GROMACS .gro file of C-alpha atoms in nm:
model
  234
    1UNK     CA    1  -1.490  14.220 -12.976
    2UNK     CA    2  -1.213  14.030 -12.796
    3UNK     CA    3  -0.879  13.917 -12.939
    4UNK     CA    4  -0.813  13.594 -12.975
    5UNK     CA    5  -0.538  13.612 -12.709
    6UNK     CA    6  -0.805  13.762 -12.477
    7UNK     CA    7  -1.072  13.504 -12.546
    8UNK     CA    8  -0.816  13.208 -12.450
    9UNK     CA    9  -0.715  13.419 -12.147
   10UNK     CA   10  -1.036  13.496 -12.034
   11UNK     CA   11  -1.161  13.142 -12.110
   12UNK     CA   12  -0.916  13.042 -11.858
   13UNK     CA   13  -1.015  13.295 -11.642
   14UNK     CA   14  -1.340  13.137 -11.656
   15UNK     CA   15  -1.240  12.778 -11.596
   16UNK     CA   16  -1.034  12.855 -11.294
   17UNK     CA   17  -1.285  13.007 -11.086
   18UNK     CA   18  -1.504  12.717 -11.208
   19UNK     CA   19  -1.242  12.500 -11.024
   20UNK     CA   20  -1.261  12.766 -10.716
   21UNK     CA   21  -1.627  12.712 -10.671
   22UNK     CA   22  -1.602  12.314 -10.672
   23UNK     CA   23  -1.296  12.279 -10.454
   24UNK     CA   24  -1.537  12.142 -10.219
   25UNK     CA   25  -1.709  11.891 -10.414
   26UNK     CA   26  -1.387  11.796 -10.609
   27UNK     CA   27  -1.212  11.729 -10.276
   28UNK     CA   28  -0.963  11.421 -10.354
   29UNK     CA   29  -1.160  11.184 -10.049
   30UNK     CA   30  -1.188  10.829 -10.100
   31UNK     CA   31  -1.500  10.704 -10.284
   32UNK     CA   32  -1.669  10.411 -10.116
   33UNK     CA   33  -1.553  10.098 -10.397
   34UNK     CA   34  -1.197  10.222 -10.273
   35UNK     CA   35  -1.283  10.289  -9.930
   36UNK     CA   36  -1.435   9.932  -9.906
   37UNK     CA   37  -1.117   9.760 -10.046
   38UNK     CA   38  -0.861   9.968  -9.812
   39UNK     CA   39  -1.073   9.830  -9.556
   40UNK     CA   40  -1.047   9.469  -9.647
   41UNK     CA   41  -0.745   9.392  -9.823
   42UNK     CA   42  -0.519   9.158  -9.684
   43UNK     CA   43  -0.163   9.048  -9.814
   44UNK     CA   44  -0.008   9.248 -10.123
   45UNK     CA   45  -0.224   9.395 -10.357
   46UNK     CA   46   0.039   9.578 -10.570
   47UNK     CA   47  -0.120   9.697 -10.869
   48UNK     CA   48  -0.454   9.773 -10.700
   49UNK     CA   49  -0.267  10.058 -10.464
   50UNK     CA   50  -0.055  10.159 -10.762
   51UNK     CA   51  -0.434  10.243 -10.912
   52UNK     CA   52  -0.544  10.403 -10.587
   53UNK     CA   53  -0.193  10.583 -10.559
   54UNK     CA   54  -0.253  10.697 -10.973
   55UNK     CA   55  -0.614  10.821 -10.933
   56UNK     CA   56  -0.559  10.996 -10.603
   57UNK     CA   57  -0.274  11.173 -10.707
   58UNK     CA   58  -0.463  11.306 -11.083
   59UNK     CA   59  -0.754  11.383 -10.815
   60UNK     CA   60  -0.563  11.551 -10.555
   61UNK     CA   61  -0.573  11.903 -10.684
   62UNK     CA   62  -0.449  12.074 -10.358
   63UNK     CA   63  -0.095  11.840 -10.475
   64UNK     CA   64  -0.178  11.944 -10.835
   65UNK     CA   65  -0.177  12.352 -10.804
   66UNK     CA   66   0.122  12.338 -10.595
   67UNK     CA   67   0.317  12.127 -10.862
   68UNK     CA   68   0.151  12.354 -11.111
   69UNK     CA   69   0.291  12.670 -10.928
   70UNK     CA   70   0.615  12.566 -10.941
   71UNK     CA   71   0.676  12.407 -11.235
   72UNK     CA   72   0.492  12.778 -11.418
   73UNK     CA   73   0.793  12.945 -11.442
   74UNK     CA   74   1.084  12.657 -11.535
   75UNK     CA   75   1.149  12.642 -11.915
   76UNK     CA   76   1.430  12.377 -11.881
   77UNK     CA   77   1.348  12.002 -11.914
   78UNK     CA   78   1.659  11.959 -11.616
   79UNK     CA   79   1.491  12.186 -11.375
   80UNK     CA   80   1.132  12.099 -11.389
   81UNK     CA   81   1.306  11.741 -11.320
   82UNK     CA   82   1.512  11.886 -11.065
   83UNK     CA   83   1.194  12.030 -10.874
   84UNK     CA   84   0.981  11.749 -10.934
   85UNK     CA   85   1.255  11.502 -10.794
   86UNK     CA   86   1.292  11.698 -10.495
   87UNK     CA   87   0.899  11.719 -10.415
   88UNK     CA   88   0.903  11.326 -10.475
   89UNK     CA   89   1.149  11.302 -10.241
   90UNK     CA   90   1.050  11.496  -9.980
   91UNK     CA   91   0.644  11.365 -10.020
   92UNK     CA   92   0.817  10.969 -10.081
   93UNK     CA   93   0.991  11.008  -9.724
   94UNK     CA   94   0.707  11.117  -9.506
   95UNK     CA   95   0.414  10.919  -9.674
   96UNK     CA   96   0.611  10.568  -9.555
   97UNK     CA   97   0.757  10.730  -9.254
   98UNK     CA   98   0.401  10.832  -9.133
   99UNK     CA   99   0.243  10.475  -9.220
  100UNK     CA  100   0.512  10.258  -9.114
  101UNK     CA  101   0.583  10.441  -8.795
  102UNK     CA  102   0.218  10.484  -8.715
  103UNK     CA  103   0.277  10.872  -8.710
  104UNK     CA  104  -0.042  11.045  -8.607
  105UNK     CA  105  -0.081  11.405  -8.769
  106UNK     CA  106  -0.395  11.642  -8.785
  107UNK     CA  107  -0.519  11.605  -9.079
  108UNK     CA  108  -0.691  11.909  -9.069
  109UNK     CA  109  -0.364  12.082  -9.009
  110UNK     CA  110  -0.192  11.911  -9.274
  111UNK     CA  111  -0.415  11.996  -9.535
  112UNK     CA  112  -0.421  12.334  -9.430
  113UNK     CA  113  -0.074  12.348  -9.466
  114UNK     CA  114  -0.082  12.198  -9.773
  115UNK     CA  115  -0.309  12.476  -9.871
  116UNK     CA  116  -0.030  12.773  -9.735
  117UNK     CA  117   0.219  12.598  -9.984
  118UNK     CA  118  -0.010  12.720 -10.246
  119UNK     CA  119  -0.048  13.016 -10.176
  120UNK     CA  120   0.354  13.039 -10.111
  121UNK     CA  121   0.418  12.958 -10.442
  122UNK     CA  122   0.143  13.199 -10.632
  123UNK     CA  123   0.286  13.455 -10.397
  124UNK     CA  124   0.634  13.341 -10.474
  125UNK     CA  125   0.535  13.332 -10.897
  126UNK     CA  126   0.407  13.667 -10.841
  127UNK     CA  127   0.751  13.855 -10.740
  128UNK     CA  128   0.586  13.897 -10.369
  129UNK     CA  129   0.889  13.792 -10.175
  130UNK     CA  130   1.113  13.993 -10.365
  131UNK     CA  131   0.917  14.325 -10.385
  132UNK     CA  132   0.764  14.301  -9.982
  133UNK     CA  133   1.106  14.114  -9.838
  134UNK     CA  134   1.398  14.222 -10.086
  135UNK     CA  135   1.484  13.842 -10.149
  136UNK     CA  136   1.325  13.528 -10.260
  137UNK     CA  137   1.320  13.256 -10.023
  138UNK     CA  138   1.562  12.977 -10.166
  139UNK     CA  139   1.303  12.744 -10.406
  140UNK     CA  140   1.458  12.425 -10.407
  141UNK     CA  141   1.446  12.422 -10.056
  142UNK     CA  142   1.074  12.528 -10.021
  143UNK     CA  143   0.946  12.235 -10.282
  144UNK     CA  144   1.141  11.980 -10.053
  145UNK     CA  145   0.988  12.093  -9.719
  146UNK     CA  146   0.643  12.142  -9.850
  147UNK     CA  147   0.708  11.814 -10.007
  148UNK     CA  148   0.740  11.664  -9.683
  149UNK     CA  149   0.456  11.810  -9.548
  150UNK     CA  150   0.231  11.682  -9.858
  151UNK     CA  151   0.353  11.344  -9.780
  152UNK     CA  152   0.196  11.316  -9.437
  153UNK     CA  153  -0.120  11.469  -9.602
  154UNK     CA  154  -0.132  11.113  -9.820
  155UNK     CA  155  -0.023  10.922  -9.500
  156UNK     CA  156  -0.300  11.085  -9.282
  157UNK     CA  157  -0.566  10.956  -9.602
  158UNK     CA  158  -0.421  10.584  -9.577
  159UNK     CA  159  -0.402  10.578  -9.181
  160UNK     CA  160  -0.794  10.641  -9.160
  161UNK     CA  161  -0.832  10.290  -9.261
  162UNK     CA  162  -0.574  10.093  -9.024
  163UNK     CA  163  -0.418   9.911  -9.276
  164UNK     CA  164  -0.306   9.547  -9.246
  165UNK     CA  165   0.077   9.485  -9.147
  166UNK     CA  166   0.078   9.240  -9.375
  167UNK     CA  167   0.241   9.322  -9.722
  168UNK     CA  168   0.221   9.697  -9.579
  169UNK     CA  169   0.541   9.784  -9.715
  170UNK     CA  170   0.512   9.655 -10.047
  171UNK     CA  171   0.150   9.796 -10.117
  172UNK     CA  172   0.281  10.173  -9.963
  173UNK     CA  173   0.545  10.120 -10.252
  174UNK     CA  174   0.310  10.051 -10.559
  175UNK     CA  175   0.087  10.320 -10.380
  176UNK     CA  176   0.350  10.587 -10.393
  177UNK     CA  177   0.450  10.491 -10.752
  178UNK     CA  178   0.111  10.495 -10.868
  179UNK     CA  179   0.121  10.863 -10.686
  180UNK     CA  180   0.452  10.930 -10.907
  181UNK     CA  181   0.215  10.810 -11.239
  182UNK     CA  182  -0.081  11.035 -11.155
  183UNK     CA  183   0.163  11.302 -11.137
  184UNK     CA  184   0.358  11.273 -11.444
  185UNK     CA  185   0.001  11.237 -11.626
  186UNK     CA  186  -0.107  11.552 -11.455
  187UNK     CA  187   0.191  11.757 -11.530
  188UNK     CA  188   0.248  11.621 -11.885
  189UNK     CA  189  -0.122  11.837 -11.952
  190UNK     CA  190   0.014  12.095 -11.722
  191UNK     CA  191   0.276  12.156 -11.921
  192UNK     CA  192   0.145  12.137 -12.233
  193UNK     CA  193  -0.122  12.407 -12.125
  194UNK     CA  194   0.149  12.639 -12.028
  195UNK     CA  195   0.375  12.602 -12.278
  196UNK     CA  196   0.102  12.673 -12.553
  197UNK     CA  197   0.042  13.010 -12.349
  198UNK     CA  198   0.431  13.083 -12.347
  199UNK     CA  199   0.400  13.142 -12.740
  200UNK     CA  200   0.075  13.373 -12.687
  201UNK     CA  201   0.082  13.805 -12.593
  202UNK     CA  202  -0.151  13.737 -12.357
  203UNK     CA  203   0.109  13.499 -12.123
  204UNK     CA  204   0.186  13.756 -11.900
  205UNK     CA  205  -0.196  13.815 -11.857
  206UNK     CA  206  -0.263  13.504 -11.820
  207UNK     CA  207   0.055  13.428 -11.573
  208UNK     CA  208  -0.037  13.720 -11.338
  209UNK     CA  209  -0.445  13.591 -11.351
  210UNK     CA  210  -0.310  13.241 -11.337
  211UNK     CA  211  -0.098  13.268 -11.020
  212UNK     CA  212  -0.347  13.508 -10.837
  213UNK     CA  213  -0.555  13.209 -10.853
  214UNK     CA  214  -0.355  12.986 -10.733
  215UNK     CA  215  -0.333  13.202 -10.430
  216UNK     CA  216  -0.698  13.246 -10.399
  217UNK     CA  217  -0.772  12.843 -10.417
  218UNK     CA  218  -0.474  12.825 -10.152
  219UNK     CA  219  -0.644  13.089  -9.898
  220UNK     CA  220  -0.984  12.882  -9.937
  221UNK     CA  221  -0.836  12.558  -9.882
  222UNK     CA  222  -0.678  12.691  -9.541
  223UNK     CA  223  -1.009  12.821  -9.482
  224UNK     CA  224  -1.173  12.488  -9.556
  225UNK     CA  225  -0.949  12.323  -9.356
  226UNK     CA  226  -0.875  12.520  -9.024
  227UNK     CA  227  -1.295  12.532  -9.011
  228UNK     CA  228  -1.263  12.136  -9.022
  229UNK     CA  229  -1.036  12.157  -8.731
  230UNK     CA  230  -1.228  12.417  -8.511
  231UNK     CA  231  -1.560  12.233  -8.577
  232UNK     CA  232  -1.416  11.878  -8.496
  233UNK     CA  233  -1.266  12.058  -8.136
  234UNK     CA  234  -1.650  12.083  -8.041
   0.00000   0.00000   0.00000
């Protein structure tokens, strides 16, 4: 029989490569009620993009495991801020410089990108830099550059539907602080799941399974992603 320590390990185990299997289906795409709106909205419509912003954020798991990754390893209330801030920042920046500016990115290569910062950071959670390179790449650095590059993944999702001009700016700021309230719902569970494993044996089990992963989920969502891009070049 299994330990209790085991069962909750390999229950996550279990639930993870549940998530692996549906990345696909799960994928954070706009469902047609909210496609159909973004389509037609005209002036400001602030606290129906702060709900869009919330729900694609809490739905945007490629986001998600990346904030997840990071904030695995911080115990201190200052730094998990600290990160967090600095991922808002750099995400903030680029989703209203991409929409306002009319910036036109590959999606495709965005996301895939996207997908490389997870598997940075599972890599990076795993001691990979240190024991293949001799050094870790400087963190707080990382989140705010892979920040940036999640931002134009949100700015590519918005620009598909050629937005009005009108009340723009004010609906891309309830959007991005309904993004900011997805993500502090998402992390507050994050969190809590972690932190109940940090007073368990088996959280160095469950770390090492946890962050492998992470990397795996990254690797498929470059794969996903780069065949997207290949397949639209035909």
């Amino acid at each position: 029989m299994f330990s209790s320590s085991k069962r909750l390990t390999l229950m996550v185990m279990v639930l993870c490569l549940l998530g692996l299997f549906s990345l696909d289906a799960m994928a954070h795409g706009v469902d047609e009620s909210t496609r159909l709106f973004l389509q037609n909205n005209t002036g400001v419509q602030f606290f129906a993009f702060m709900y869009i912003g919330a729900k694609h954020m809490v739905t945007g798991y490629d986001h998600l495991l990346f904030l997840a990754g990071v904030i695995f390893f911080l115990y201190k209330s200052k730094d998990i801020l600290l990160y967090v801030s600095m991922f808002t920042l750099g995400h903030s920046l680029t989703l209203l410089f991409g929409v306002l500016w009319d910036v036109q990115v590959n999606a495709y290569i965005i996301d895939a990108i996207i997908g490389l910062s997870v598997v940075y950071k599972g890599f990076d959670n795993l001691g990979g830099f240190q024991r293949t390179l001799g050094f870790t790449p400087n963190a707080k650095a990382a989140v705010l550059i892979f920040g940036l590059f999640h931002g134009f993944g949100l700015a590519s999702k918005l620009q598909e539907f050629q937005l009005p001009q009108d009340g723009l700016f004010t609906n891309l700021i309830a959007f991005n602080l309904g993004v900011e309230l997805g993500q502090f719902a998402a992390l507050t569970f994050i969190l809590l799941v972690i932190s109940f494993w940090r007073k368990h044996p088996s959280f160095v089990q469950f770390s090492t399974v946890s962050n492998t992963l992470l990397m795996s989920a990254g690797f498929m969502l470059i794969g996903f992603q780069l065949t997207g891009y290949f397949s639209n070049l035909n």
